[in-house]
C-alpha cells in the first residue's frame, strides 16, 4: 500500500514537472542539463522531468521603464535636470537570458549615458525646441547596443526638463521682454496704420472736394455761357425787331423822338448832380445835329441787317 502511494506521488511529480502551460505573450527558456535547449511558446508544452528545467521567464509585452532623473550638462555649460521614460520589448528570449545578467539595468544605464551625450551636444535653447530629435537619437544609441541583449527599444520620451532656478528667472525675464517688445511693435504698427488711414482719407476727401469744385466751376461756366448766349440771342432778336420797326412808315420819326427823349433825360440827370458843371451849347442846333447823326447810324445799321 505504501509503495502504491509512493508511486502515485512520484507519478504526480513527473506529470507536474513534464507539463508546462505558457501564458500568451510570454516565453520561457528551457535548459537541458544546464544548457540552453529551447524557448517554450504560449500553450501546452512537455518537458523531460529532472533533465529539463525552466530557467528564465520573459514577458514579450511592451514594457515602460522609468529612467531615473539625472543632471545633464549642455553645450553652453548649463545644468539640466532630465527625467524620461523608455519603452522596450523582449524580442529574443535566448539573448535576453544569456546576453546580459540584467538587461533592464543595462538598458536603464545605457539610456542615461546616451541622454547625457546627446544633451551635451546641444545648447540650452535647443534642448527645449528639439525634444523629438533628442528622443530619436537616444533610441538609436540604445537600440544598437540592446540587440545583443535580445531587446528592441521602441521609443524614449523626455518627461521633464528642469533648468536651475537662476536660468528659469532669466528665461522668464527674456520672455517678458520679448512680449513687451512685440506689444510695442504692434502698437507702433497700429499707430502707423492709423496715420496712413488718416492721410489716405484726407487725400481722398481733398480729391473729392477738388472734383466737386471742378464740376461746380464747369457747371457755372456752362451756365454763364448759356446765359451769355441767351442774352446775345435776345439782344439780336430785339435789334432785328427794332430794325424791322424802323423800316415801317413813320419809323424814322419814332427813332428821332426816342433819341431826343434819351438826350433830354441825359441832360436832366447831369443837371441834377450838384457836383457836375454843365456846359450847354450856345447853339441848340448842335443837339439836332447829334440826333441827325444818330439817325443816320440807325438807318445804316438797318440797311446792313437787311
Short mmCIF file of C-alpha atoms in Angstrom, two decimals:
data_model
loop_
_atom_site.label_atom_id
_atom_site.label_comp_id
_atom_site.label_asym_id
_atom_site.label_seq_id
_atom_site.Cartn_x
_atom_site.Cartn_y
_atom_site.Cartn_z
CA UNK A 1 0.00 0.00 0.00
CA UNK A 2 2.75 2.43 0.93
CA UNK A 3 4.59 1.53 -2.26
CA UNK A 4 1.48 2.36 -4.30
CA UNK A 5 1.09 5.70 -2.63
CA UNK A 6 4.76 6.42 -3.25
CA UNK A 7 4.39 5.51 -6.92
CA UNK A 8 1.37 7.81 -7.24
CA UNK A 9 3.28 10.68 -5.66
CA UNK A 10 6.26 10.07 -7.95
CA UNK A 11 3.96 9.92 -10.96
CA UNK A 12 2.32 13.18 -9.92
CA UNK A 13 5.71 14.83 -9.58
CA UNK A 14 6.69 13.59 -13.03
CA UNK A 15 3.46 14.95 -14.53
CA UNK A 16 3.85 18.33 -12.88
CA UNK A 17 7.47 18.64 -13.98
CA UNK A 18 6.82 17.43 -17.51
CA UNK A 19 3.77 19.54 -18.39
CA UNK A 20 4.12 23.33 -18.68
CA UNK A 21 1.43 25.80 -19.78
CA UNK A 22 2.92 29.07 -21.04
CA UNK A 23 0.62 32.18 -20.95
CA UNK A 24 0.03 34.32 -24.02
CA UNK A 25 2.74 36.93 -24.79
CA UNK A 26 5.27 35.06 -22.69
CA UNK A 27 8.35 32.99 -23.49
CA UNK A 28 10.03 30.51 -21.15
CA UNK A 29 13.64 29.46 -21.68
CA UNK A 30 14.31 25.77 -21.01
CA UNK A 31 17.74 24.36 -20.10
CA UNK A 32 18.59 20.69 -20.52
CA UNK A 33 21.25 19.55 -18.12
CA UNK A 34 22.32 23.18 -17.64
CA UNK A 35 22.49 24.04 -21.34
CA UNK A 36 20.07 26.12 -23.37
CA UNK A 37 17.59 23.83 -25.10
CA UNK A 38 14.54 25.79 -26.33
CA UNK A 39 12.15 28.66 -25.72
CA UNK A 40 8.63 27.50 -24.92
CA UNK A 41 5.84 29.19 -26.87
CA UNK A 42 2.40 30.05 -25.40
CA UNK A 43 0.21 26.99 -24.80
CA UNK A 44 0.82 23.41 -23.63
CA UNK A 45 4.44 22.20 -23.60
CA UNK A 46 6.13 18.97 -22.42
CA UNK A 47 9.50 18.62 -20.68
CA UNK A 48 11.65 15.73 -19.55
CA UNK A 49 11.45 15.68 -15.74
CA UNK A 50 14.68 16.20 -13.84
CA UNK A 51 16.54 16.76 -17.12
CA UNK A 52 14.77 19.86 -18.46
CA UNK A 53 14.01 22.89 -16.34
CA UNK A 54 12.56 26.35 -16.90
CA UNK A 55 15.48 28.68 -16.29
CA UNK A 56 14.03 32.10 -17.35
CA UNK A 57 10.61 33.56 -17.91
CA UNK A 58 10.20 36.61 -20.14
CA UNK A 59 7.22 38.80 -20.97
CA UNK A 60 7.01 39.73 -24.65
CA UNK A 61 4.76 42.73 -23.99
CA UNK A 62 5.93 46.33 -24.41
CA UNK A 63 7.46 47.40 -21.12
CA UNK A 64 7.59 51.06 -19.92
CA UNK A 65 10.73 51.73 -17.90
CA UNK A 66 11.06 54.88 -15.84
CA UNK A 67 14.60 56.20 -16.28
CA UNK A 68 15.79 57.87 -13.05
CA UNK A 69 16.19 61.63 -13.11
CA UNK A 70 19.71 62.87 -13.72
CA UNK A 71 21.69 66.09 -14.23
CA UNK A 72 22.98 66.75 -17.76
CA UNK A 73 25.36 69.48 -18.90
CA UNK A 74 24.50 71.32 -22.12
CA UNK A 75 26.96 72.61 -24.68
CA UNK A 76 26.85 76.09 -23.11
CA UNK A 77 27.65 74.63 -19.66
CA UNK A 78 24.14 74.80 -18.22
CA UNK A 79 22.87 72.11 -15.87
CA UNK A 80 19.56 70.43 -16.70
CA UNK A 81 17.55 68.03 -14.56
CA UNK A 82 16.21 65.49 -17.08
CA UNK A 83 13.55 62.91 -16.38
CA UNK A 84 12.47 60.38 -19.04
CA UNK A 85 10.70 57.11 -19.75
CA UNK A 86 11.84 54.29 -22.02
CA UNK A 87 9.66 51.76 -23.87
CA UNK A 88 11.21 48.43 -24.90
CA UNK A 89 10.23 44.88 -25.74
CA UNK A 90 11.95 41.47 -25.47
CA UNK A 91 12.30 40.06 -28.98
CA UNK A 92 14.82 37.21 -28.41
CA UNK A 93 14.26 35.25 -25.18
CA UNK A 94 17.55 33.34 -25.53
CA UNK A 95 19.67 36.52 -25.80
CA UNK A 96 17.62 38.22 -23.07
CA UNK A 97 18.54 35.28 -20.82
CA UNK A 98 22.24 34.93 -21.65
CA UNK A 99 23.23 38.21 -23.31
CA UNK A 100 23.19 40.22 -20.07
CA UNK A 101 22.87 39.38 -16.43
CA UNK A 102 20.14 42.03 -16.10
CA UNK A 103 19.00 43.64 -19.32
CA UNK A 104 16.69 46.07 -17.53
CA UNK A 105 19.56 47.59 -15.56
CA UNK A 106 21.71 47.59 -18.69
CA UNK A 107 19.06 49.41 -20.74
CA UNK A 108 18.48 51.93 -17.96
CA UNK A 109 22.17 52.77 -17.59
CA UNK A 110 22.64 53.00 -21.34
CA UNK A 111 19.62 55.34 -21.61
CA UNK A 112 21.14 57.67 -19.03
CA UNK A 113 24.59 57.77 -20.63
CA UNK A 114 23.14 58.23 -24.14
CA UNK A 115 20.93 61.07 -22.92
CA UNK A 116 23.88 62.87 -21.32
CA UNK A 117 25.84 62.52 -24.55
CA UNK A 118 23.01 63.91 -26.70
CA UNK A 119 22.26 66.81 -24.32
CA UNK A 120 25.96 67.70 -24.20
CA UNK A 121 25.92 68.43 -27.94
CA UNK A 122 23.08 70.95 -27.73
CA UNK A 123 22.72 74.43 -26.29
CA UNK A 124 20.10 75.17 -23.66
CA UNK A 125 17.54 76.73 -26.02
CA UNK A 126 17.84 73.83 -28.47
CA UNK A 127 17.08 71.26 -25.77
CA UNK A 128 13.60 72.74 -25.38
CA UNK A 129 13.00 73.08 -29.12
CA UNK A 130 14.34 69.72 -30.32
CA UNK A 131 12.87 67.14 -27.96
CA UNK A 132 11.89 64.88 -30.84
CA UNK A 133 15.45 64.87 -32.15
CA UNK A 134 16.81 64.09 -28.67
CA UNK A 135 14.36 61.22 -28.26
CA UNK A 136 15.22 59.76 -31.66
CA UNK A 137 18.99 59.94 -31.03
CA UNK A 138 18.66 58.27 -27.63
CA UNK A 139 16.56 55.44 -29.12
CA UNK A 140 19.08 54.93 -31.92
CA UNK A 141 22.03 54.79 -29.50
CA UNK A 142 20.32 52.31 -27.12
CA UNK A 143 18.85 50.12 -29.84
CA UNK A 144 22.24 49.35 -31.40
CA UNK A 145 23.61 48.01 -28.12
CA UNK A 146 20.38 46.34 -26.95
CA UNK A 147 20.30 43.97 -29.94
CA UNK A 148 22.86 41.78 -28.17
CA UNK A 149 20.54 41.60 -25.16
CA UNK A 150 17.53 40.41 -27.16
CA UNK A 151 15.73 43.70 -26.52
CA UNK A 152 14.14 46.10 -29.00
CA UNK A 153 13.97 49.75 -27.85
CA UNK A 154 10.75 51.24 -29.25
CA UNK A 155 10.88 54.87 -28.11
CA UNK A 156 12.16 57.26 -25.47
CA UNK A 157 10.23 60.25 -24.16
CA UNK A 158 11.54 63.15 -22.08
CA UNK A 159 9.02 63.78 -19.32
CA UNK A 160 10.59 66.91 -17.89
CA UNK A 161 13.48 69.31 -18.45
CA UNK A 162 14.22 71.48 -15.42
CA UNK A 163 16.99 74.10 -15.58
CA UNK A 164 18.33 75.80 -12.42
CA UNK A 165 16.23 78.50 -10.73
CA UNK A 166 18.54 81.29 -11.95
CA UNK A 167 18.15 80.14 -15.53
CA UNK A 168 14.37 79.95 -15.10
CA UNK A 169 14.27 83.54 -13.84
CA UNK A 170 16.45 84.69 -16.74
CA UNK A 171 14.25 82.85 -19.22
CA UNK A 172 11.13 84.37 -17.71
CA UNK A 173 12.67 87.85 -17.91
CA UNK A 174 13.62 87.22 -21.53
CA UNK A 175 10.11 86.02 -22.35
CA UNK A 176 8.62 89.08 -20.64
CA UNK A 177 10.94 91.41 -22.55
CA UNK A 178 10.10 89.68 -25.82
CA UNK A 179 6.38 90.02 -25.17
CA UNK A 180 6.77 93.70 -24.29
CA UNK A 181 8.80 94.18 -27.48
CA UNK A 182 6.07 92.53 -29.56
CA UNK A 183 3.46 94.69 -27.83
CA UNK A 184 5.41 97.87 -28.60
CA UNK A 185 5.89 96.80 -32.21
CA UNK A 186 2.20 96.02 -32.53
CA UNK A 187 1.27 99.41 -31.02
CA UNK A 188 3.65 101.27 -33.35
CA UNK A 189 2.31 99.36 -36.33
CA UNK A 190 -1.19 100.29 -35.25
CA UNK A 191 -0.27 103.98 -34.99
CA UNK A 192 1.49 103.80 -38.35
CA UNK A 193 -1.55 102.22 -39.97
CA UNK A 194 -3.77 104.80 -38.30
CA UNK A 195 -1.68 107.66 -39.74
CA UNK A 196 -1.74 106.01 -43.15
CA UNK A 197 -5.51 105.63 -42.97
CA UNK A 198 -5.96 109.26 -41.89
CA UNK A 199 -3.66 110.52 -44.67
CA UNK A 200 -5.42 108.35 -47.21
CA UNK A 201 -8.80 109.59 -46.04
CA UNK A 202 -7.71 113.22 -46.19
CA UNK A 203 -6.24 112.73 -49.67
CA UNK A 204 -9.41 111.08 -50.92
CA UNK A 205 -11.52 113.82 -49.31
CA UNK A 206 -9.36 116.52 -50.91
CA UNK A 207 -9.66 114.82 -54.29
CA UNK A 208 -13.40 114.54 -53.84
CA UNK A 209 -13.66 118.23 -52.89
CA UNK A 210 -11.48 119.29 -55.82
CA UNK A 211 -13.54 117.15 -58.16
CA UNK A 212 -16.69 118.75 -56.77
CA UNK A 213 -15.25 122.26 -57.13
CA UNK A 214 -14.10 121.44 -60.65
CA UNK A 215 -17.56 120.19 -61.58
CA UNK A 216 -19.14 123.23 -59.95
CA UNK A 217 -16.84 125.55 -61.92
CA UNK A 218 -17.69 123.67 -65.11
CA UNK A 219 -21.37 123.94 -64.33
CA UNK A 220 -21.03 127.67 -63.55
CA UNK A 221 -19.08 128.27 -66.76
CA UNK A 222 -21.64 126.32 -68.74
CA UNK A 223 -24.43 128.31 -67.04
CA UNK A 224 -22.70 131.63 -67.75
CA UNK A 225 -22.06 130.59 -71.34
CA UNK A 226 -25.68 129.60 -71.73
CA UNK A 227 -26.76 132.89 -70.09
CA UNK A 228 -24.50 134.96 -72.39
CA UNK A 229 -25.74 133.05 -75.39
CA UNK A 230 -29.34 133.60 -74.35
CA UNK A 231 -28.72 137.34 -73.76
CA UNK A 232 -26.95 137.63 -77.12
CA UNK A 233 -29.80 135.84 -78.87
CA UNK A 234 -32.34 138.07 -77.12
CA UNK A 235 -30.33 141.21 -78.00
CA UNK A 236 -30.02 140.11 -81.61
CA UNK A 237 -33.74 139.40 -81.77
CA UNK A 238 -34.51 142.80 -80.24
CA UNK A 239 -32.23 144.54 -82.73
CA UNK A 240 -33.85 142.68 -85.59
CA UNK A 241 -37.27 143.72 -84.37
CA UNK A 242 -36.16 147.35 -83.92
CA UNK A 243 -34.65 147.36 -87.43
CA UNK A 244 -37.86 145.91 -88.82
CA UNK A 245 -39.91 148.57 -86.99
CA UNK A 246 -37.68 151.38 -88.31
CA UNK A 247 -38.30 150.23 -91.85
CA UNK A 248 -42.00 150.67 -91.34
CA UNK A 249 -43.66 154.04 -92.33
CA UNK A 250 -43.07 156.61 -89.59
CA UNK A 251 -40.21 154.59 -88.12
CA UNK A 252 -37.65 157.32 -88.62
CA UNK A 253 -39.76 159.82 -86.73
CA UNK A 254 -40.21 157.37 -83.87
CA UNK A 255 -36.47 156.85 -83.63
CA UNK A 256 -35.83 160.59 -83.69
CA UNK A 257 -38.35 161.02 -80.93
CA UNK A 258 -36.74 158.24 -78.86
CA UNK A 259 -33.23 159.65 -79.33
CA UNK A 260 -34.43 163.11 -78.41
CA UNK A 261 -36.04 161.70 -75.24
CA UNK A 262 -32.81 159.98 -74.30
CA UNK A 263 -30.80 163.13 -74.86
CA UNK A 264 -33.19 165.18 -72.75
CA UNK A 265 -33.03 162.53 -69.98
CA UNK A 266 -29.24 162.58 -70.10
CA UNK A 267 -29.10 166.36 -69.82
CA UNK A 268 -31.61 166.31 -66.97
CA UNK A 269 -29.55 163.73 -64.99
CA UNK A 270 -26.37 165.70 -65.46
CA UNK A 271 -28.09 168.88 -64.39
CA UNK A 272 -29.49 167.22 -61.28
CA UNK A 273 -25.96 166.45 -59.99
CA UNK A 274 -24.83 169.46 -57.94
CA UNK A 275 -21.16 168.48 -58.24
CA UNK A 276 -21.19 168.42 -62.01
CA UNK A 277 -20.60 171.52 -64.10
CA UNK A 278 -22.92 171.53 -67.10
CA UNK A 279 -21.83 173.30 -70.25
CA UNK A 280 -24.78 173.86 -72.57
CA UNK A 281 -24.03 174.61 -76.23
CA UNK A 282 -24.82 178.15 -77.21
CA UNK A 283 -26.37 176.92 -80.39
CA UNK A 284 -29.05 174.28 -79.74
CA UNK A 285 -28.68 173.27 -83.36
CA UNK A 286 -25.84 171.08 -82.21
CA UNK A 287 -28.39 168.93 -80.39
CA UNK A 288 -30.41 168.43 -83.56
CA UNK A 289 -27.24 167.59 -85.47
CA UNK A 290 -26.45 164.98 -82.82
CA UNK A 291 -29.86 163.47 -83.27
CA UNK A 292 -29.45 163.52 -87.08
CA UNK A 293 -26.12 161.69 -86.82
CA UNK A 294 -27.66 159.09 -84.56
CA UNK A 295 -30.47 158.55 -87.04
CA UNK A 296 -28.03 158.02 -89.92
CA UNK A 297 -26.23 155.36 -87.87
CA UNK A 298 -29.53 153.64 -87.10
CA UNK A 299 -30.53 153.72 -90.81
CA UNK A 300 -27.14 152.35 -91.87
CA UNK A 301 -27.48 149.53 -89.32
CA UNK A 302 -30.96 148.81 -90.61
CA UNK A 303 -29.76 148.56 -94.24
CA UNK A 304 -26.89 146.32 -93.16
CA UNK A 305 -29.24 143.91 -91.41
CA UNK A 306 -31.49 143.90 -94.45
#
